[in-house]
XYZ file of C-alpha atoms in Angstrom:
477
model
C 155.354 70.850 -88.041
C 157.106 68.274 -85.881
C 158.378 71.011 -83.565
C 154.853 72.221 -82.894
C 153.157 68.839 -82.544
C 155.809 67.590 -80.156
C 155.062 70.365 -77.696
C 151.324 70.013 -78.107
C 151.481 66.352 -77.153
C 150.568 65.566 -73.552
C 152.442 62.281 -73.562
C 156.025 61.228 -73.055
C 156.275 60.645 -76.806
C 155.954 64.379 -77.327
C 158.877 64.977 -74.961
C 160.988 62.403 -76.790
C 160.210 64.082 -80.135
C 161.132 67.468 -78.741
C 164.374 66.205 -77.236
C 165.225 64.469 -80.487
C 164.890 67.778 -82.305
C 167.013 69.567 -79.726
C 169.743 66.969 -80.102
C 169.411 66.926 -83.881
C 169.530 70.686 -84.256
C 166.104 71.129 -85.896
C 165.179 74.286 -83.988
C 163.663 77.380 -85.562
C 166.647 79.629 -85.004
C 170.444 79.200 -84.927
C 171.996 77.956 -81.725
C 175.105 78.852 -79.800
C 176.120 76.313 -77.181
C 177.065 77.432 -73.712
C 178.618 75.533 -70.864
C 176.480 74.296 -68.019
C 177.059 72.869 -64.587
C 176.241 69.407 -63.320
C 175.044 70.404 -59.880
C 171.355 71.201 -59.445
C 169.677 73.454 -57.012
C 166.250 73.544 -55.558
C 164.443 70.717 -53.936
C 162.266 69.934 -50.987
C 164.087 72.006 -48.407
C 161.261 71.351 -46.003
C 161.530 67.555 -46.177
C 163.492 65.311 -43.859
C 167.186 65.102 -44.667
C 170.537 66.073 -43.250
C 172.136 69.426 -43.863
C 175.872 70.141 -43.761
C 177.976 73.271 -43.295
C 180.025 74.374 -46.280
C 183.071 76.606 -46.209
C 185.329 76.031 -49.186
C 188.754 77.451 -49.929
C 189.052 80.271 -52.427
C 190.894 78.218 -55.074
C 189.132 78.805 -58.328
C 189.677 79.124 -62.095
C 189.876 82.883 -62.739
C 188.572 82.371 -66.260
C 185.148 81.255 -65.027
C 182.377 83.207 -66.669
C 178.605 83.230 -66.720
C 176.676 83.891 -69.895
C 173.447 85.781 -70.104
C 171.486 84.420 -73.053
C 169.202 86.644 -75.047
C 168.080 84.416 -77.888
C 165.961 86.070 -80.584
C 164.055 84.151 -83.238
C 165.793 84.223 -86.622
C 169.248 85.347 -85.540
C 172.098 84.334 -83.317
C 171.580 85.156 -79.646
C 173.552 88.077 -78.252
C 175.429 86.980 -75.150
C 177.449 89.097 -72.775
C 180.074 87.387 -70.629
C 181.284 88.864 -67.363
C 183.816 87.440 -64.943
C 182.027 86.291 -61.803
C 185.030 87.033 -59.645
C 186.211 90.431 -60.927
C 185.580 93.569 -58.915
C 184.925 97.121 -60.049
C 184.455 100.411 -58.250
C 180.858 101.254 -57.461
C 179.185 104.663 -57.551
C 180.196 105.341 -53.929
C 183.815 104.220 -54.358
C 183.356 100.818 -52.697
C 184.425 97.678 -54.585
C 181.492 95.884 -56.205
C 181.748 92.536 -57.950
C 181.106 92.394 -61.687
C 178.383 89.862 -60.979
C 176.625 92.336 -58.667
C 176.852 95.053 -61.336
C 175.374 92.671 -63.887
C 172.552 91.803 -61.494
C 171.960 95.532 -61.156
C 171.503 95.724 -64.929
C 168.989 92.874 -64.762
C 167.092 94.671 -61.997
C 166.815 97.764 -64.203
C 166.096 95.960 -67.458
C 163.190 93.959 -66.036
C 162.010 96.654 -63.595
C 162.469 94.239 -60.694
C 163.798 96.761 -58.179
C 163.856 100.547 -58.219
C 165.876 103.112 -56.313
C 164.973 103.328 -52.596
C 162.715 100.262 -52.726
C 161.893 98.137 -49.712
C 162.732 94.577 -50.722
C 161.868 91.227 -49.126
C 164.513 88.538 -49.731
C 163.542 84.879 -49.274
C 166.619 83.288 -47.683
C 166.657 79.586 -46.827
C 170.376 79.391 -46.149
C 171.175 77.561 -49.375
C 173.788 78.650 -51.899
C 171.366 80.435 -54.219
C 169.486 82.542 -51.667
C 172.656 83.361 -49.707
C 174.377 84.494 -52.914
C 171.337 86.643 -53.752
C 171.480 88.242 -50.306
C 175.192 89.124 -50.608
C 174.704 90.508 -54.129
C 171.845 92.740 -52.985
C 173.900 93.931 -50.011
C 176.620 94.930 -52.508
C 174.033 97.050 -54.337
C 172.298 98.356 -51.212
C 174.173 101.628 -50.813
C 174.091 102.659 -54.467
C 170.391 101.781 -54.814
C 169.413 103.079 -51.322
C 167.612 99.808 -50.634
C 165.822 98.786 -47.445
C 166.347 95.012 -47.314
C 164.353 92.501 -45.255
C 165.197 88.800 -44.935
C 162.338 86.285 -44.778
C 163.197 82.786 -43.547
C 160.760 79.864 -43.403
C 161.231 77.227 -40.715
C 158.922 74.298 -41.481
C 160.173 72.420 -38.427
C 160.339 69.178 -40.404
C 164.038 68.468 -39.972
C 166.453 68.363 -37.076
C 168.607 70.894 -38.937
C 165.811 73.473 -39.225
C 166.727 75.186 -35.946
C 170.399 75.476 -36.882
C 169.540 76.846 -40.321
C 167.304 79.478 -38.730
C 170.125 80.474 -36.388
C 172.523 80.677 -39.342
C 170.213 83.023 -41.288
C 169.639 85.199 -38.205
C 173.384 85.473 -37.636
C 173.931 86.277 -41.313
C 171.342 89.048 -41.172
C 172.931 90.512 -38.044
C 176.380 90.576 -39.685
C 175.046 92.252 -42.821
C 172.741 94.673 -41.019
C 169.554 93.265 -42.521
C 166.423 92.646 -40.437
C 165.372 88.984 -40.335
C 161.744 87.810 -40.205
C 161.118 84.126 -39.393
C 157.863 82.365 -40.180
C 156.765 78.973 -38.845
C 153.513 77.166 -39.708
C 150.966 77.106 -36.888
C 150.301 73.417 -37.542
C 152.004 70.678 -39.522
C 150.957 70.244 -43.139
C 149.330 66.999 -44.202
C 151.693 64.514 -45.786
C 149.440 64.318 -48.839
C 150.285 67.229 -51.110
C 152.830 68.583 -48.625
C 154.970 70.409 -51.182
C 152.042 72.259 -52.775
C 150.564 73.234 -49.405
C 153.904 74.404 -48.061
C 154.514 76.437 -51.224
C 151.122 78.131 -50.943
C 151.782 78.935 -47.275
C 155.179 80.445 -48.089
C 153.705 82.671 -50.800
C 150.949 83.829 -48.471
C 153.401 84.663 -45.682
C 155.787 86.431 -48.071
C 153.020 88.665 -49.422
C 151.797 89.462 -45.914
C 155.288 90.581 -44.935
C 155.625 92.619 -48.133
C 152.447 94.491 -47.215
C 153.559 94.905 -43.599
C 156.846 96.594 -44.548
C 155.246 98.513 -47.440
C 157.627 96.778 -49.821
C 157.504 96.585 -53.604
C 158.970 93.188 -54.491
C 159.783 89.748 -53.100
C 163.095 88.417 -54.440
C 163.695 84.697 -54.893
C 166.947 82.896 -55.658
C 165.845 80.847 -58.677
C 168.705 80.550 -61.147
C 169.489 79.219 -64.634
C 169.605 75.565 -63.541
C 166.142 75.928 -62.001
C 164.886 77.386 -65.267
C 166.164 74.423 -67.297
C 164.606 71.947 -64.881
C 161.279 73.815 -64.909
C 161.045 73.785 -68.710
C 161.923 70.091 -68.943
C 159.306 69.238 -66.317
C 156.649 71.239 -68.154
C 157.381 69.334 -71.351
C 157.230 66.036 -69.503
C 153.842 66.900 -67.997
C 152.524 68.317 -71.263
C 151.717 71.891 -72.235
C 151.002 74.040 -75.286
C 154.033 75.173 -77.245
C 153.151 78.809 -76.496
C 153.249 78.133 -72.759
C 156.581 76.328 -72.583
C 158.301 79.416 -71.175
C 159.630 78.912 -67.672
C 159.922 81.457 -64.885
C 160.126 85.168 -65.687
C 162.405 87.755 -64.116
C 159.399 89.655 -62.796
C 155.946 88.169 -62.204
C 153.519 90.172 -60.092
C 155.047 90.769 -56.660
C 157.949 88.374 -57.279
C 161.361 89.004 -58.824
C 164.044 86.506 -59.878
C 167.214 88.403 -60.827
C 169.450 85.283 -60.935
C 167.695 83.452 -63.791
C 170.663 84.078 -66.115
C 173.265 82.767 -63.641
C 174.089 79.096 -63.088
C 174.239 77.554 -59.643
C 177.904 76.760 -60.182
C 178.644 80.459 -60.755
C 176.791 81.352 -57.551
C 178.779 78.761 -55.623
C 182.059 80.107 -56.979
C 180.990 83.675 -56.180
C 180.551 82.686 -52.512
C 183.622 80.454 -52.448
C 185.890 83.201 -53.798
C 184.872 85.340 -50.817
C 185.047 82.507 -48.257
C 181.347 82.952 -47.490
C 179.268 80.225 -45.837
C 175.980 78.647 -46.788
C 174.036 75.518 -45.899
C 173.664 72.495 -48.140
C 170.326 70.701 -47.864
C 170.854 66.993 -48.533
C 167.172 66.572 -49.419
C 168.032 68.150 -52.777
C 169.598 64.798 -53.668
C 166.482 62.799 -52.765
C 165.212 61.445 -56.107
C 161.814 60.703 -54.569
C 161.003 64.271 -55.681
C 160.488 64.631 -59.447
C 162.530 67.817 -59.729
C 165.466 66.235 -57.934
C 165.336 63.241 -60.240
C 165.253 65.478 -63.310
C 168.258 67.350 -61.920
C 170.238 64.267 -60.943
C 169.445 61.929 -63.834
C 167.906 63.644 -66.860
C 169.788 66.952 -67.024
C 173.319 65.423 -66.939
C 172.423 63.052 -69.789
C 170.976 65.847 -71.920
C 174.004 68.051 -71.281
C 176.256 65.257 -72.420
C 174.202 64.529 -75.537
C 174.077 68.236 -76.477
C 177.801 68.774 -75.860
C 177.047 71.233 -73.074
C 174.503 73.179 -75.135
C 171.359 72.207 -73.223
C 170.798 75.550 -71.477
C 171.335 77.506 -74.707
C 168.831 75.389 -76.604
C 166.267 75.452 -73.826
C 166.538 79.215 -73.642
C 166.023 79.597 -77.377
C 162.867 77.484 -77.117
C 161.695 79.715 -74.246
C 162.218 82.828 -76.401
C 160.342 81.306 -79.337
C 157.517 80.160 -77.093
C 157.203 83.647 -75.619
C 157.064 85.156 -79.125
C 154.280 82.769 -80.099
C 152.362 83.588 -76.906
C 152.587 87.310 -77.671
C 151.242 86.672 -81.170
C 148.344 84.584 -79.857
C 147.462 87.191 -77.227
C 147.370 89.859 -79.940
C 144.659 88.030 -81.926
C 141.121 89.481 -81.748
C 138.978 87.710 -79.159
C 136.056 85.563 -80.294
C 134.553 85.502 -76.786
C 131.557 87.828 -76.392
C 129.510 88.931 -73.405
C 126.335 86.881 -72.994
C 124.508 89.802 -71.412
C 123.497 90.726 -67.887
C 121.522 88.277 -65.796
C 122.791 85.139 -67.530
C 124.557 83.498 -64.603
C 125.346 80.302 -66.482
C 127.304 82.324 -69.052
C 129.303 84.532 -66.700
C 132.411 83.780 -68.792
C 130.656 84.750 -72.018
C 130.147 82.632 -75.110
C 131.978 81.958 -78.360
C 131.021 83.929 -81.455
C 131.406 81.082 -83.956
C 131.742 83.379 -86.975
C 134.506 85.454 -85.334
C 136.193 82.273 -84.105
C 136.115 80.764 -87.608
C 138.010 83.774 -89.004
C 140.965 83.241 -86.665
C 144.123 81.340 -87.667
C 143.934 77.676 -86.665
C 146.419 77.980 -83.813
C 144.496 80.942 -82.375
C 141.221 79.014 -82.679
C 142.660 76.201 -80.569
C 144.153 78.589 -78.037
C 140.989 80.654 -77.503
C 138.684 77.648 -77.279
C 141.000 75.909 -74.812
C 141.230 79.002 -72.592
C 137.475 79.634 -72.745
C 136.695 76.075 -71.643
C 139.356 76.189 -68.918
C 138.119 79.484 -67.474
C 134.433 78.613 -67.562
C 134.619 74.980 -66.388
C 138.077 74.312 -64.966
C 138.497 71.527 -67.549
C 141.887 71.419 -69.314
C 141.021 69.705 -72.594
C 143.732 67.359 -73.842
C 145.140 68.438 -77.161
C 143.942 65.493 -79.239
C 140.399 66.098 -77.903
C 140.724 69.839 -78.480
C 141.457 69.249 -82.145
C 138.329 67.091 -82.452
C 136.191 69.807 -80.859
C 137.673 72.407 -83.210
C 136.835 70.251 -86.224
C 133.264 69.993 -84.952
C 133.133 73.786 -84.533
C 134.246 74.267 -88.146
C 131.537 72.113 -89.746
C 128.144 73.404 -90.835
C 126.063 71.569 -88.236
C 124.056 74.369 -86.563
C 123.226 72.631 -83.285
C 125.101 70.054 -81.214
C 126.597 69.394 -77.781
C 130.007 67.893 -77.013
C 130.914 66.077 -73.794
C 133.877 67.823 -72.152
C 133.762 65.891 -68.874
C 131.350 64.033 -66.642
C 130.049 67.401 -65.529
C 130.296 69.723 -68.534
C 129.221 69.947 -72.179
C 130.124 72.395 -74.920
C 126.908 73.425 -76.675
C 126.471 75.118 -80.028
C 123.237 76.615 -81.328
C 123.488 78.664 -84.501
C 126.212 81.310 -84.315
C 126.995 80.853 -80.606
C 128.728 78.184 -78.525
C 128.988 77.990 -74.742
C 129.814 75.640 -71.897
C 126.906 74.188 -69.959
C 126.744 72.116 -66.804
C 124.881 68.889 -67.391
C 121.286 68.883 -66.208
C 120.816 67.726 -62.640
C 124.471 68.249 -61.668
C 125.262 70.837 -59.015
C 129.038 71.063 -58.871
C 130.075 67.398 -58.595
C 127.125 65.101 -58.027
C 126.186 61.673 -59.252
C 124.250 61.556 -62.534
C 120.536 61.508 -61.659
C 118.652 58.305 -62.397
C 116.355 58.173 -65.422
C 112.627 58.730 -64.748
C 110.521 55.618 -64.358
C 108.045 54.517 -67.014
C 105.139 55.785 -64.920
C 106.641 59.316 -64.986
C 106.939 59.500 -68.769
C 104.372 60.250 -71.488
C 104.889 59.121 -75.081
C 103.458 60.266 -78.382
C 103.916 58.757 -81.832
C 104.521 61.195 -84.663
C 103.667 60.314 -88.271
C 106.338 58.032 -89.628
C 106.691 55.987 -86.453
C 108.835 58.461 -84.492
C 108.251 58.115 -80.740
C 108.667 61.242 -78.595
C 109.014 60.785 -74.804
C 108.575 63.602 -72.314
C 107.894 64.033 -68.564
C 104.343 63.900 -67.336
C 102.745 67.291 -66.930
C 104.510 68.837 -69.928
C 102.435 70.200 -72.815
C 104.168 69.220 -76.035
C 103.020 69.589 -79.633
C 105.004 67.624 -82.188
C 105.133 68.190 -85.937
C 107.595 67.930 -88.759
C 109.768 70.953 -89.394
C 108.842 72.948 -92.511
C 105.359 71.407 -92.452
C 102.163 73.472 -92.579
C 101.577 72.656 -88.894
C 105.038 73.979 -88.051
C 104.382 77.219 -89.887
C 101.042 77.668 -88.120
C 102.577 76.923 -84.715
C 105.400 79.354 -85.324
C 102.927 82.080 -86.242
C 100.938 81.366 -83.080
C 104.037 81.116 -80.909
C 102.848 77.732 -79.692
C 104.314 74.248 -79.712
C 107.789 72.805 -80.090
C 109.340 72.160 -83.496
C 111.433 68.988 -83.655
C 114.130 68.981 -86.340
């Protein structure tokens, strides 16, 4: 169970355990190592740094290949190798690179692009997005595609204007319309990357609607995928959610996820094609850049070049586990109309108890997250699950300063603490003058607000039975 607990952990120790297993070969399925590249890719293109022009000679090793991994749990992964630099004859007689043909297969396999689609391509000017643009242009005639380039100019760097001009010139040469977007006002320094990312997504989707397009293509590649998975493990996530980016997610497509950045660079170099290199990608002030520059090279060395293969196998296994969890019957039931506090439903404890343990944890975590926004840490989640499994019929569990998980009988639900509207300070306790007290037989003191009518008696007593029959009073267990 070490493999599972390592991913569940939300601490760096969990990452170390996972990496130890990767290096020690304790994975759930056989592994086939594949070569990787040292260079990274994406970083804060919008941050301040210099950018340089790249035009490299066409000297290259003709034996260079990229490998598309398709790991399957319980058997060796099937991998197809294609020369990045070879050319074949396309459907219309024009030469098409083998890499472009392979990307065409990916587009079909993952339903990313269809014949005669209008496609928005996010092009920054970097090696990955420029390679994506040229590959799609190679496929344009055969697929009858209407391509549109979208370029974001954040205006944060002196090189931004030149990069915009480069992308416009590239679009003109290739016969692709270019759309440039600039923010109306500068983003705050605090949380700049997240705000800029949200703005880019919003602008991309607006353009997609404006041109009646079907998909927005991004240039994320295999190196990005490895970095994303490592960062997720460092930050902490459930083993079933370790999977990185997908080839198609909503309006977005990423056809280059099986291709390394080095292969993309060699594809452009072999054709003497230009791109722009953003020096901010080397700025280790950004976590992703530090993972790329420091962590990934070490792991590649320690795994004898097999890092990407092992990460991909973990992604496949994680995706299989997620599919299994999603197929489990739901224990969340509708609380009924008019119950605003239970808009997300409540947990049927009996149905929940019949689920496998891993599914119990998954459904309770997701229910709490959806209904409260609280992401329960795994060690706390296990404690809550143990409480759910015991025979105590009524209890409440503190999830956060604002929320409790409450169980009464066969139902459990999340409940905002009394007196808290969204995020407010905890109300002060009532003063002594506002409280009434009554002493029950046996010396038990019951306190309650003035003005309340309360009858107290021992449960299962004759008084309790009489009160229950009359529908009056409050029974105190």
